[in-house]
Short mmCIF file of C-alpha atoms in Angstrom, two decimals:
data_model
loop_
_atom_site.label_atom_id
_atom_site.label_comp_id
_atom_site.label_asym_id
_atom_site.label_seq_id
_atom_site.Cartn_x
_atom_site.Cartn_y
_atom_site.Cartn_z
CA MET I 94 95.69 130.72 117.30
CA GLY I 95 92.66 132.86 115.24
CA PHE I 96 93.92 131.40 112.17
CA ASP I 97 94.49 128.00 113.14
CA ALA I 98 90.32 127.67 114.50
CA PHE I 99 89.17 129.93 111.32
CA ARG I 100 91.57 127.06 109.15
CA GLN I 101 90.11 124.19 111.07
CA ARG I 102 86.33 125.57 110.86
CA LEU I 103 87.00 125.83 106.98
CA GLY I 104 88.64 122.76 106.31
CA SER I 105 85.29 120.83 108.52
CA ILE I 106 82.94 122.55 106.09
CA ILE I 107 84.98 121.84 103.01
CA GLY I 108 85.68 118.15 104.11
CA GLY I 109 87.82 116.27 101.18
CA PHE I 110 90.37 114.91 103.41
CA ASP I 111 89.41 113.33 106.69
CA ALA I 112 92.94 113.00 107.93
CA ALA I 113 93.25 116.88 108.25
CA GLN I 114 89.26 117.26 109.84
CA SER I 115 88.99 118.30 113.95
CA HIS I 116 86.47 115.61 114.81
CA ARG I 117 85.62 113.36 117.47
CA ARG I 118 88.17 110.70 115.94
CA LEU I 119 91.40 112.83 115.54
CA ARG I 120 90.39 115.61 118.50
CA GLY I 121 93.55 114.27 120.01
CA PHE I 122 95.78 114.10 117.73
CA ARG I 123 97.80 117.52 117.23
CA ALA I 124 100.53 117.11 115.46
CA SER I 125 103.70 119.25 115.54
CA ARG I 126 104.66 121.87 112.83
CA ALA I 127 108.43 122.32 114.33
CA HIS I 128 110.85 121.16 111.43
CA VAL I 129 112.67 118.07 112.26
CA ASN I 130 115.55 120.43 113.50
CA THR I 131 113.31 122.14 116.19
CA LEU I 132 112.46 118.48 117.74
CA ILE I 133 115.99 116.74 117.66
CA ALA I 134 117.60 120.25 119.57
CA ALA I 135 114.19 119.38 122.46
CA SER I 136 114.21 115.94 122.80
CA GLY I 137 117.31 114.46 120.68
CA ASP I 138 119.60 114.32 123.32
CA THR I 139 116.34 112.47 125.76
CA ILE I 140 116.10 110.11 123.00
CA THR I 141 119.54 109.44 122.11
CA ALA I 142 120.39 108.44 126.03
CA ARG I 143 116.92 106.57 126.34
CA ALA I 144 118.12 104.85 123.33
CA ARG I 145 121.12 103.65 124.81
CA TRP I 146 119.66 102.33 128.21
CA LEU I 147 117.47 100.25 126.26
CA VAL I 148 120.36 99.08 125.16
CA ARG I 149 122.32 98.04 127.99
CA ASN I 150 119.53 96.69 129.49
CA ASN I 151 116.91 95.51 126.65
CA GLY I 152 117.69 92.65 125.22
CA TYR I 153 115.44 92.39 122.36
CA ALA I 154 117.03 96.36 121.77
CA ALA I 155 120.83 94.74 121.98
CA ASN I 156 120.61 91.50 119.33
CA ALA I 157 118.82 94.61 116.85
CA VAL I 158 121.29 96.82 117.03
CA GLU I 159 124.25 94.68 116.21
CA SER I 160 122.34 92.46 114.14
CA PHE I 161 121.86 95.98 112.04
CA ALA I 162 125.57 96.14 112.28
CA SER I 163 126.78 92.88 111.30
CA ASN I 164 124.52 92.92 108.30
CA VAL I 165 124.81 96.73 107.64
CA VAL I 166 129.44 95.72 107.42
CA GLY I 167 129.88 91.65 108.45
CA ASP I 168 133.22 91.09 107.59
CA GLY I 169 134.14 94.53 106.03
CA ILE I 170 132.93 96.70 103.03
CA LYS I 171 136.43 96.75 100.94
CA PRO I 172 137.56 98.09 98.28
CA SER I 173 138.81 97.14 94.90
CA SER I 174 140.81 99.89 93.00
CA SER I 175 140.09 100.07 89.65
CA ILE I 176 143.64 101.25 88.14
CA ALA I 177 143.94 99.16 84.83
CA ASP I 178 147.13 98.11 86.11
CA ALA I 179 147.15 95.01 87.21
CA ALA I 180 150.89 94.79 89.62
CA LEU I 181 150.42 99.05 90.57
CA LYS I 182 146.79 97.73 91.07
CA GLU I 183 148.01 94.82 93.49
CA GLN I 184 150.25 97.01 95.14
CA LEU I 185 148.16 100.00 96.24
CA GLN I 186 145.37 96.56 97.83
CA ALA I 187 148.16 95.75 99.49
CA VAL I 188 149.20 99.40 101.32
CA TRP I 189 145.69 99.83 102.39
CA LEU I 190 145.46 96.34 103.80
CA ALA I 191 148.14 97.59 105.67
CA TRP I 192 146.86 99.96 106.92
CA THR I 193 143.27 99.06 108.22
CA ASP I 194 145.37 98.14 111.29
CA ASP I 195 146.70 101.22 111.97
CA ALA I 196 143.69 103.18 111.53
CA ASP I 197 142.15 103.00 114.64
CA ALA I 198 143.31 105.88 116.97
CA GLU I 199 142.16 104.25 119.60
CA GLY I 200 143.98 100.89 118.20
CA LEU I 201 141.60 99.45 119.66
CA THR I 202 139.96 97.58 116.28
CA ASP I 203 140.99 98.02 112.33
CA PHE I 204 139.02 100.32 109.45
CA TYR I 205 136.32 97.59 109.32
CA GLY I 206 136.11 97.68 113.07
CA LEU I 207 135.26 101.30 113.14
CA GLN I 208 132.87 100.28 109.89
CA ARG I 209 131.13 97.96 111.92
CA ARG I 210 130.75 100.61 115.84
CA ALA I 211 129.75 103.58 113.06
CA ALA I 212 127.05 101.42 111.37
CA ARG I 213 125.82 100.51 115.43
CA GLU I 214 126.39 104.44 115.99
CA VAL I 215 124.68 105.85 113.40
CA PHE I 216 121.45 102.42 114.64
CA LEU I 217 121.72 103.73 118.25
CA SER I 218 121.33 107.55 117.89
CA GLY I 219 121.20 108.73 114.07
CA GLU I 220 124.94 109.93 113.52
CA VAL I 221 128.63 109.94 114.46
CA PHE I 222 131.66 111.73 113.47
CA LEU I 223 135.23 110.24 112.73
CA ARG I 224 138.15 113.26 112.72
CA ILE I 225 140.93 112.80 110.45
CA ARG I 226 144.15 112.83 112.32
CA PRO I 227 147.52 113.08 110.32
CA ARG I 228 150.15 111.80 112.35
CA ARG I 229 154.45 111.50 111.61
CA ALA I 230 156.25 109.95 109.78
CA GLU I 231 158.34 109.01 113.12
CA ASP I 232 155.06 107.75 114.00
CA GLY I 233 155.86 104.21 112.40
CA LEU I 234 152.00 104.22 110.41
CA THR I 235 151.98 102.47 106.89
CA VAL I 236 150.38 105.53 106.02
CA PRO I 237 150.48 108.61 108.98
CA LEU I 238 146.89 108.83 109.11
CA GLN I 239 144.15 107.71 111.77
CA LEU I 240 140.76 108.35 111.94
CA GLN I 241 139.11 108.91 115.75
CA MET I 242 135.76 107.68 116.45
CA LEU I 243 133.22 111.07 118.28
CA PRO I 244 129.43 110.34 119.30
CA ALA I 245 127.12 112.26 119.26
CA GLU I 246 127.05 114.01 121.90
CA MET I 247 130.72 115.25 121.73
CA LEU I 248 129.00 118.52 119.32
CA PRO I 249 126.01 120.10 121.79
CA LEU I 250 122.76 120.60 119.83
CA ASP I 251 122.17 124.11 122.31
CA LEU I 252 124.93 125.41 120.72
CA ASN I 253 124.08 127.86 118.23
CA ARG I 254 124.76 131.52 117.77
CA THR I 255 125.44 134.24 114.49
CA LEU I 256 129.35 135.13 113.53
CA PRO I 257 131.09 138.11 112.08
CA GLY I 258 130.92 137.96 108.70
CA ALA I 259 127.57 136.37 108.17
CA GLY I 260 128.12 133.43 109.58
CA LEU I 261 127.06 131.41 112.20
CA ILE I 262 126.59 127.89 114.40
CA ARG I 263 123.31 125.77 114.18
CA GLN I 264 123.97 122.85 116.66
CA GLY I 265 127.32 123.08 116.89
CA ILE I 266 127.97 123.00 113.12
CA GLU I 267 128.96 126.11 111.44
CA PHE I 268 128.58 127.44 108.01
CA ASP I 269 129.38 129.92 105.90
CA PRO I 270 127.06 132.55 103.83
CA ILE I 271 126.41 130.42 101.12
CA GLY I 272 125.16 127.27 103.94
CA ARG I 273 128.41 125.35 103.46
CA ARG I 274 129.53 122.80 106.68
CA THR I 275 133.15 125.34 107.80
CA ALA I 276 133.94 123.48 110.76
CA TYR I 277 132.53 121.65 113.58
CA HIS I 278 132.57 122.78 117.30
CA PHE I 279 133.31 119.59 119.96
CA LEU I 280 133.11 119.20 123.54
CA ARG I 281 136.30 118.84 124.53
CA ARG I 282 135.21 115.95 126.75
CA HIS I 283 132.44 114.11 126.37
CA PRO I 284 129.22 115.57 128.67
CA GLY I 285 128.52 112.57 130.55
CA ASP I 286 131.59 111.37 131.28
CA MET I 287 133.09 111.97 134.83
CA THR I 288 136.32 109.91 135.15
CA ASP I 289 137.69 112.64 132.92
CA PRO I 290 138.38 115.70 135.12
CA GLY I 291 138.68 119.04 133.65
CA LEU I 292 137.69 120.84 130.38
CA SER I 293 134.00 120.49 131.49
CA GLY I 294 131.85 122.86 128.51
CA GLU I 295 135.01 123.94 126.26
CA THR I 296 135.03 123.24 122.88
CA VAL I 297 137.24 122.75 120.10
CA ARG I 298 136.23 123.88 116.42
CA VAL I 299 137.61 121.47 113.90
CA PRO I 300 137.46 122.45 110.24
CA ALA I 301 135.00 120.24 108.99
CA SER I 302 137.55 118.80 105.87
CA GLU I 303 139.16 117.15 108.64
CA VAL I 304 135.69 115.70 110.11
CA ILE I 305 133.34 112.94 108.46
CA HIS I 306 129.84 113.69 109.18
CA VAL I 307 127.83 110.07 109.20
CA LEU I 308 123.90 110.09 109.25
CA ASP I 309 121.03 109.26 107.43
CA PRO I 310 118.85 111.89 107.39
CA VAL I 311 114.78 111.67 107.18
CA GLU I 312 113.77 114.93 106.53
CA ALA I 313 115.08 117.40 103.53
CA GLY I 314 117.34 120.29 105.82
CA GLN I 315 118.12 117.96 108.87
CA LEU I 316 121.33 118.99 110.12
CA ARG I 317 121.66 116.68 112.70
CA GLY I 318 120.76 113.35 113.18
CA VAL I 319 117.49 110.94 114.93
CA SER I 320 117.88 107.37 116.83
CA ARG I 321 115.74 105.23 115.10
CA PHE I 322 115.08 103.53 117.92
CA ALA I 323 112.13 106.65 117.98
CA PRO I 324 109.65 105.29 117.13
CA ALA I 325 110.10 102.21 119.26
CA ILE I 326 111.70 103.35 122.81
CA VAL I 327 107.79 103.65 124.16
CA LYS I 328 106.95 99.52 123.49
CA LEU I 329 110.14 98.86 124.26
CA PHE I 330 110.22 100.09 127.55
CA THR I 331 106.68 99.65 128.45
CA LEU I 332 107.20 96.03 127.08
CA ASP I 333 109.89 95.28 129.60
CA LEU I 334 107.65 96.77 132.73
CA TYR I 335 104.83 94.71 130.95
CA ASP I 336 107.29 91.23 131.78
CA ASP I 337 109.29 92.33 134.60
CA ALA I 338 105.35 92.04 136.11
CA GLU I 339 104.33 89.10 134.78
CA LEU I 340 108.17 87.70 135.98
CA GLU I 341 107.19 88.86 139.75
CA ARG I 342 104.00 87.61 139.70
CA LYS I 343 104.96 84.21 138.88
CA LYS I 344 107.94 84.73 141.68
CA ILE I 345 105.42 85.43 144.09
CA ALA I 346 103.12 82.54 143.24
CA ALA I 347 106.06 79.76 143.66
CA MET I 348 106.75 81.14 147.29
CA PHE I 349 104.02 79.27 148.86
CA ALA I 350 102.90 76.00 148.71
CA MET I 351 100.00 76.11 150.67
CA PHE I 352 98.43 76.56 153.98
CA ILE I 353 97.41 74.66 156.50
CA THR I 354 94.52 76.08 158.86
CA SER I 355 93.67 75.28 162.47
CA PRO I 356 89.79 75.96 163.50
CA ALA I 357 90.14 76.57 167.60
CA PRO I 358 95.03 76.78 168.14
CA GLU I 359 95.67 76.10 171.76
CA THR I 360 97.99 79.14 170.92
CA PRO I 361 97.78 81.58 168.58
CA LEU I 362 100.19 83.29 169.21
CA GLU I 363 102.99 80.50 169.39
CA PRO I 364 104.84 79.97 166.38
CA ALA I 365 105.34 76.26 165.96
CA GLU I 366 107.82 74.99 166.94
CA GLU I 367 109.79 73.82 163.32
CA ASP I 368 108.43 75.06 160.17
CA LEU I 369 106.91 72.20 157.80
CA GLU I 370 109.04 71.10 155.29
CA VAL I 371 107.44 69.74 152.65
CA GLU I 372 109.25 66.71 150.23
CA PRO I 373 108.12 64.03 147.55
CA GLY I 374 106.96 61.99 148.02
CA GLN I 375 106.75 62.51 151.50
CA VAL I 376 103.48 61.35 153.92
CA VAL I 377 102.03 64.55 156.45
CA ARG I 378 100.52 63.70 159.60
CA LEU I 379 97.81 66.28 160.54
CA ASP I 380 96.71 67.12 163.94
CA PRO I 381 92.51 66.90 164.75
CA GLY I 382 90.69 69.88 162.45
CA GLU I 383 93.00 71.27 160.83
CA ASP I 384 93.42 71.73 157.14
CA VAL I 385 95.02 72.20 153.95
CA THR I 386 95.08 74.26 151.38
CA THR I 387 96.75 75.85 148.20
CA PRO I 388 96.67 79.90 146.88
CA ALA I 389 95.14 80.06 143.84
CA THR I 390 97.51 82.07 142.04
CA PRO I 391 96.68 83.37 138.41
CA ASP I 392 97.99 82.64 134.87
CA SER I 393 98.66 84.68 132.44
CA GLY I 394 96.85 82.77 130.19
CA GLY I 395 96.84 81.83 126.69
CA THR I 396 96.90 85.56 125.96
CA TYR I 397 100.80 86.33 126.83
CA GLU I 398 101.99 84.24 124.18
CA PRO I 399 100.46 86.41 121.56
CA PHE I 400 100.67 89.09 123.05
CA GLN I 401 104.34 89.66 123.32
CA TYR I 402 104.80 88.31 119.60
CA ARG I 403 101.83 91.27 117.91
CA THR I 404 104.08 93.26 120.49
CA LEU I 405 107.15 92.50 119.05
CA LEU I 406 106.32 92.87 115.32
CA GLN I 407 105.30 95.88 116.00
CA ILE I 408 109.40 96.67 117.78
CA GLY I 409 110.69 95.45 114.81
CA ALA I 410 108.68 97.48 111.72
CA ALA I 411 109.52 100.34 113.62
CA LEU I 412 112.88 99.34 113.87
CA GLY I 413 113.67 98.08 110.48
CA VAL I 414 114.75 94.67 111.80
CA PRO I 415 112.80 90.82 110.70
CA TYR I 416 110.56 89.65 113.80
CA GLY I 417 113.54 86.61 113.71
CA TYR I 418 116.37 88.79 113.59
CA MET I 419 115.32 91.19 116.54
CA THR I 420 114.27 87.90 119.11
CA GLY I 421 116.43 84.80 117.43
CA ASP I 422 113.27 83.26 117.45
CA THR I 423 113.28 80.87 114.86
CA ALA I 424 110.08 78.53 115.40
CA LYS I 425 108.02 81.07 113.58
CA GLY I 426 109.61 80.92 110.43
CA ASN I 427 109.61 78.77 107.15
CA PHE I 428 111.48 79.18 104.31
CA SER I 429 108.81 80.86 102.50
CA ASN I 430 107.77 84.00 104.80
CA THR I 431 111.73 84.03 106.47
CA ARG I 432 113.63 84.91 102.52
CA ILE I 433 111.09 87.17 101.87
CA ALA I 434 111.01 88.93 105.16
CA LEU I 435 115.49 88.98 104.49
CA VAL I 436 114.86 90.09 100.54
CA ASP I 437 113.17 92.86 101.62
CA PHE I 438 115.67 93.16 105.61
CA ARG I 439 118.15 93.07 102.79
CA ARG I 440 117.32 95.54 100.22
CA ARG I 441 116.75 98.16 103.05
CA ILE I 442 120.41 97.54 104.10
CA SER I 443 121.93 97.37 100.87
CA ALA I 444 120.20 100.64 100.23
CA PHE I 445 121.84 102.37 103.77
CA GLN I 446 125.24 100.77 102.73
CA HIS I 447 125.74 102.57 99.35
CA SER I 448 123.98 105.59 100.18
CA VAL I 449 125.08 106.29 103.64
CA MET I 450 128.41 103.98 104.74
CA VAL I 451 129.98 103.83 101.34
CA PHE I 452 129.17 107.33 99.88
CA GLN I 453 129.41 109.41 103.44
CA LEU I 454 132.20 106.97 105.09
CA CYS I 455 134.07 105.20 103.07
CA ARG I 456 134.64 106.80 99.87
CA ALA I 457 136.08 110.01 102.31
CA VAL I 458 138.61 108.27 103.85
CA TRP I 459 139.70 106.70 100.61
CA ALA I 460 140.30 110.35 98.66
CA ARG I 461 142.24 111.13 102.02
CA TRP I 462 144.02 108.44 102.97
CA MET I 463 145.16 107.94 98.78
CA ASP I 464 146.09 111.90 99.35
CA VAL I 465 149.01 111.17 102.53
CA ALA I 466 149.39 108.10 101.05
CA VAL I 467 151.10 109.15 97.94
CA LEU I 468 152.87 111.92 99.67
CA SER I 469 153.94 110.37 102.90
CA GLY I 470 155.44 108.02 99.91
CA ALA I 471 154.37 105.09 100.92
CA LEU I 472 152.44 104.56 97.13
CA ASP I 473 154.69 105.62 93.71
CA LEU I 474 151.26 106.98 91.77
CA PRO I 475 152.65 108.73 88.47
CA GLY I 476 150.58 111.59 87.32
CA TYR I 477 148.69 111.49 90.74
CA GLU I 478 148.55 115.39 90.89
CA SER I 479 146.90 115.37 87.75
CA GLN I 480 145.11 112.08 87.63
CA ARG I 481 143.62 112.19 91.02
CA ARG I 482 140.38 110.96 89.91
CA GLN I 483 141.29 108.67 88.22
CA TYR I 484 143.68 106.68 90.57
CA GLN I 485 140.79 106.90 93.09
CA ALA I 486 138.06 105.13 91.05
CA CYS I 487 137.12 102.21 93.26
CA ALA I 488 133.95 99.89 93.94
CA TRP I 489 133.15 99.34 97.31
CA LEU I 490 132.21 96.03 98.07
CA PRO I 491 130.03 94.49 100.85
CA THR I 492 129.94 91.57 102.33
CA LYS I 493 127.93 88.74 100.64
CA TRP I 494 124.80 87.08 102.51
CA ASP I 495 124.21 83.71 103.23
CA TRP I 496 120.74 82.69 102.13
CA VAL I 497 118.40 80.21 103.39
CA ASP I 498 119.64 77.90 100.93
CA PRO I 499 122.80 78.56 98.58
CA MET I 500 122.30 75.36 97.17
CA LYS I 501 119.67 76.99 94.66
CA ASP I 502 121.29 79.81 95.08
CA ALA I 503 124.37 79.54 93.46
CA SER I 504 122.81 76.99 90.77
CA ALA I 505 120.30 79.84 89.59
CA GLU I 506 123.67 82.15 89.62
CA ILE I 507 125.84 79.80 87.37
CA LEU I 508 122.41 79.90 84.76
CA GLN I 509 122.31 83.59 84.77
CA ILE I 510 126.31 83.36 84.37
CA GLU I 511 126.08 81.39 81.34
CA ALA I 512 123.05 82.11 79.99
CA GLY I 513 125.10 85.99 79.76
CA LEU I 514 122.51 87.12 82.04
CA LYS I 515 125.35 88.75 83.85
CA SER I 516 129.37 88.63 84.53
CA ARG I 517 131.10 86.69 86.61
CA THR I 518 133.05 89.59 87.84
CA GLN I 519 129.35 91.06 88.92
CA ALA I 520 128.84 87.61 90.59
CA ILE I 521 132.33 87.72 92.54
CA SER I 522 131.73 91.09 92.94
CA GLU I 523 128.02 90.45 95.28
CA ARG I 524 130.25 88.00 97.34
CA GLY I 525 131.97 90.78 98.48
CA TYR I 526 135.33 90.23 96.42
CA ASP I 527 137.80 91.85 93.70
CA ALA I 528 137.42 89.55 90.63
CA GLU I 529 140.86 90.51 89.33
CA GLN I 530 142.52 88.67 92.31
CA VAL I 531 139.48 85.65 92.12
CA ASP I 532 141.32 84.98 89.11
CA ARG I 533 145.11 85.71 90.12
CA GLU I 534 144.43 83.18 92.96
CA ILE I 535 142.30 80.29 91.51
CA ALA I 536 145.54 80.88 88.13
CA ALA I 537 148.27 80.11 91.38
CA GLU I 538 146.09 77.41 92.21
CA ARG I 539 146.14 75.65 89.18
CA LYS I 540 149.78 76.47 88.58
CA ARG I 541 150.38 74.35 91.46
CA GLU I 542 148.29 71.65 91.19
CA ARG I 543 150.01 71.00 87.91
CA ALA I 544 153.88 70.82 89.79
CA LEU I 545 152.26 68.65 92.61
CA GLY I 546 149.59 66.80 90.01
CA LEU I 547 146.73 67.31 91.17
CA ASP I 548 143.46 68.11 90.09
CA PHE I 549 140.50 69.43 92.48
CA ARG I 550 138.13 70.73 89.60
CA ARG I 551 134.93 68.22 89.03
CA PRO I 552 134.89 66.11 85.80
CA GLY I 553 132.04 68.23 84.09
CA SER I 554 132.04 71.68 85.10
CA PRO I 555 133.14 75.13 83.21
CA ALA I 556 136.81 74.88 85.03
CA GLN I 557 137.26 70.95 83.44
CA GLY I 558 136.51 72.33 79.55
CA PRO I 559 135.52 70.29 76.69
CA GLY I 560 136.13 66.92 76.68
CA ALA I 561 138.06 66.84 80.54
CA SER I 562 135.10 64.22 81.57
CA ASN I 563 136.93 61.88 78.89
CA ASN I 564 140.00 62.43 80.11
CA SER I 565 139.58 61.93 83.70
CA SER I 566 141.91 59.53 85.73
CA GLY I 567 140.57 57.07 85.95
CA SER I 568 141.06 54.17 88.87
CA ASP I 569 143.74 51.77 87.68
CA GLY I 570 146.55 54.37 89.13
CA GLY I 571 147.46 55.01 85.08
CA PRO I 572 149.22 58.04 83.78
CA GLY I 573 145.87 59.92 83.48
CA ALA I 574 145.20 59.21 87.97
CA ASP I 575 148.20 61.56 88.31
CA GLN I 576 148.27 64.22 85.75
CA PRO I 577 145.22 66.90 85.46
CA ASN I 578 143.83 67.97 82.27
CA THR I 579 146.67 70.17 80.54
CA THR I 580 145.99 73.84 78.90
CA GLU I 581 147.15 76.23 76.28
CA GLU I 582 149.16 77.77 79.35
CA ASP I 583 150.58 73.89 79.92
CA ARG I 584 151.68 73.91 75.88
CA THR I 585 153.28 77.05 76.31
CA GLU I 586 155.56 76.42 79.10
CA GLY I 587 155.92 73.37 77.56
CA ASP I 588 154.35 70.89 80.42
CA GLY I 589 151.86 68.67 78.62
CA PRO I 590 151.58 67.19 74.65
CA GLU I 591 150.39 68.60 71.91
CA THR I 592 147.93 66.35 71.52
CA ALA I 593 145.99 67.96 74.23
CA PRO I 594 142.73 69.01 74.51
CA LYS I 595 142.04 73.41 74.86
CA GLU I 596 140.87 74.59 78.06
CA ASN I 597 137.76 77.07 77.82
CA PRO I 598 138.37 80.52 78.85
#
């Protein structure tokens, strides 16, 4: 304490940074110098409990969580294998798609549903755990592997001790002498679940190779996650109290219609024989000397709406969710500022998708799934043991976001492709699809259209090829009305005339 006082006195003499001074404006600003791990150990459980309470009881909090999770995952962050062999890639993708329905050990959702739940938990409690559960061949799964989701409360924050051999456990995580994670010590039962009898307080050691720990660390050296609600909990809760008070005031004010007063009642202690009920258009006759008054109930005036809006803006900034997404209020936004907010929000979401969801969750599941699929015989990949890294190469494609004006964005994208600023593969990948699969589907559709005498391509579009508009079908029901433009593929198959124009690749 003496050294701190000396340092503060020295700082006040030297000056320089106002932020480090202890003058009148900052006299009550006493920032903790504790590391984030110490702060989480002291208050992490309380923050998570309060965040969960708010999501269960506060509409803004619930909407913020769902908005974040749906934007991060959407329909799913899906893999596109980089295997060059088209047939082998198609087989692998088909096996993966079949396994996604078996992925959840609880059987409540598929793998992409687990992604959404994981994103939701990371927003709520700062972290989530997925335990890899190998299964037996006789369990009847496409690939004998499942994932069990464990919430943050299942790993005790107060479990810290030194182990024989220079190892140690910090906040439930076991480390070896050089600081690598070797195991997680999970509780056998959720500490707040009273419906599960027995096993209270018991822990089980699970090797780190069987656990996927998903978190978004905010400081170097951070071991456990912290809820994104931490900077917003106080304002959310107090705003909720303020709204409750306003509703109660309105309810009390609405209970009073009018008061009837008499200067000298003959029987002041006896109640009236019948209550006076007022109806629309009714004429009320009063006794001589009686008077009618209505209560002057205070109103919130014109300050309620601006106060709510400004407070919700602060809450949205603390949560990292735009005001419109959190509240569902679109009246205050126009095209320009809505687009600016969406661009910034989606840039943050994209960073979270690739640095957290893909890096920590998707890649780990994909690698383990492919190992088990090959070992179980569900996949036949020649030379997998020696070419494991090449076989596991994969691109993860998030769901494409819808924009405010899709026509303008689609036109801009077409111009970029035609100018050579981006490829079709890149454009399709940004939409969350695999380019090779899309091309195969288009080719299959074109072949089916030719067989049926159909052509749904717009005249003059790049898909029609040069000169297509001149050969488009007429309204006279002639041969051009039923036959689509033929291509090089048509001539190879012998379906079209030799003089048909070639189609652009």
